[in-house]
């Protein structure tokens, strides 16, 4: 067993032999190229001048007054394309280019990672195929169109439920078929080694900036809260603080209609050890090991697995994970919008909703950082539908 591929007992490379070749190639390219000063300088320049980093660590005055604690928002919503996903997509696309690949492929559910990958491909002059379930294409027409406008080829997947799980399987198959010339840009800190580590490292810019911004303000964080789908924005901010024993780290999963109902995506709350998309991790599965359907108002958190590092951090209790329901999430979105003039993504609103539970339980005044992983403009249809009584799943 290759220890580097694991976080405790989680992670690994549960893939067919044909994929091992590509993973080995990726690992050695990541180690030899991404660590060079030249790659880092090019990436830093793009993050600064193209993405608009560093993103502010914003003191949310009215939210702080409302809750009686000092609340800071890490504004990943202000990045180009409106979320943290661009940090990772751009870095992987740059690595692909340095490896001499002509084409990147990506899977997408709601389309956010597809848009980020298509954006990076346009910028760097790479071809881009985005695998998307036919049902998702119909639900997310605007994002599918954005990808096409950016020059990407949107490949419609007609298998199974025609959503993210089938799109991911199709993307992996396409990668195996053209393994010499294609780079698979994965959208979260998931999949076989080295993806979870590589994505974690590329997203750690969020935590490094947060640490230096806290230092500039002369304060320290008592709590850091982030939402967890696959777990890339959360691990991006948590990783830098894992050794800070007096900073509590809290990951928030999608509780859907309630983590105690069948309609949720609360993997760490309710899952069991299993294998999904090439990794050993916690998985929502039935008694026979069949992967269960997930439900959440938030397309970005609607995943039956979770990144293996989160499964490990949950196991050793370094990070605590809780579930927030659709209702709680929408209330938090409304409150943040009204009090701060910031419309957070419904994914990020899960993290904000936890303030409602945490704050009243704290005895003295605390400093709390919430990672606002993205902006909510993309979610207006969903919120309008929700107000009319539509139930999502
Ligand atoms: C995709 C997405 C997420 C969930 O992905 P992670 O890998 O868990 O970060 C969270 N927030 C936003 C805004 C997203 O687009």
Tab-separated table of C-alpha atoms and ligand atoms in Angstrom, residues 76-77 81-85 110-113 187-190 199 203 206 226-236 252 298-302 306-307 310 344-349 371-376 378-379, ligand 1:
chain	number	residue	atom	x	y	z
A	76	UNK	CA	-14.474	33.633	-2.582
A	77	UNK	CA	-17.692	34.894	-4.186
A	81	UNK	CA	-16.616	33.315	-12.385
A	82	UNK	CA	-18.033	33.740	-8.886
A	83	UNK	CA	-16.679	30.913	-6.741
A	84	UNK	CA	-13.621	29.113	-5.415
A	85	UNK	CA	-13.728	26.534	-8.229
A	110	UNK	CA	-24.897	22.047	-11.971
A	111	UNK	CA	-22.300	23.392	-14.380
A	112	UNK	CA	-20.106	25.432	-12.031
A	113	UNK	CA	-16.997	23.296	-12.475
A	187	UNK	CA	-13.822	19.447	-9.732
A	188	UNK	CA	-13.339	18.766	-6.026
A	189	UNK	CA	-10.925	17.200	-3.527
A	190	UNK	CA	-12.148	13.729	-4.485
A	199	UNK	CA	-6.896	19.875	-5.377
A	203	UNK	CA	-7.338	25.430	-2.947
A	206	UNK	CA	-7.856	30.328	0.596
A	226	UNK	CA	-17.187	26.005	5.492
A	227	UNK	CA	-19.697	23.969	3.493
A	228	UNK	CA	-18.741	20.481	2.304
A	229	UNK	CA	-19.836	18.876	-0.965
A	230	UNK	CA	-16.801	16.996	-2.246
A	231	UNK	CA	-14.958	19.214	0.208
A	232	UNK	CA	-12.578	21.418	-1.810
A	233	UNK	CA	-13.463	24.881	-0.461
A	234	UNK	CA	-13.556	23.497	3.086
A	235	UNK	CA	-10.206	21.696	2.908
A	236	UNK	CA	-8.797	24.769	1.128
A	252	UNK	CA	-21.372	21.764	7.003
A	298	UNK	CA	-27.921	22.893	-3.460
A	299	UNK	CA	-26.605	21.206	-6.608
A	300	UNK	CA	-23.005	21.785	-5.481
A	301	UNK	CA	-23.399	19.792	-2.258
A	302	UNK	CA	-25.454	16.998	-3.782
A	306	UNK	CA	-16.842	13.134	0.287
A	307	UNK	CA	-13.127	13.824	-0.109
A	310	UNK	CA	-12.537	14.920	5.336
A	344	UNK	CA	-24.230	34.057	-1.053
A	345	UNK	CA	-24.448	30.839	-3.095
A	346	UNK	CA	-26.890	28.308	-1.645
A	347	UNK	CA	-23.892	26.042	-0.974
A	348	UNK	CA	-22.175	28.771	1.079
A	349	UNK	CA	-25.494	29.576	2.791
A	371	UNK	CA	-15.905	30.765	3.928
A	372	UNK	CA	-18.324	32.236	1.392
A	373	UNK	CA	-17.429	29.775	-1.374
A	374	UNK	CA	-19.456	31.507	-4.090
A	375	UNK	CA	-22.039	34.076	-5.054
A	376	UNK	CA	-25.737	33.403	-5.314
A	378	UNK	CA	-26.734	31.482	-10.207
A	379	UNK	CA	-29.326	30.426	-7.618
B	1	LIG	C1	-19.231	23.402	-6.186
B	1	LIG	C2	-19.447	24.327	-5.061
B	1	LIG	C3	-19.334	23.912	-3.718
B	1	LIG	C4	-19.083	22.493	-3.314
B	1	LIG	O1	-17.862	21.975	-3.686
B	1	LIG	P1	-16.680	21.711	-2.653
B	1	LIG	O2	-15.719	20.925	-3.433
B	1	LIG	O3	-17.262	20.950	-1.484
B	1	LIG	O4	-16.160	23.028	-2.230
B	1	LIG	C5	-19.494	24.852	-2.720
B	1	LIG	N1	-19.770	26.143	-3.007
B	1	LIG	C6	-19.901	26.581	-4.281
B	1	LIG	C7	-20.202	28.014	-4.511
B	1	LIG	C8	-19.743	25.683	-5.349
B	1	LIG	O5	-19.876	26.127	-6.597
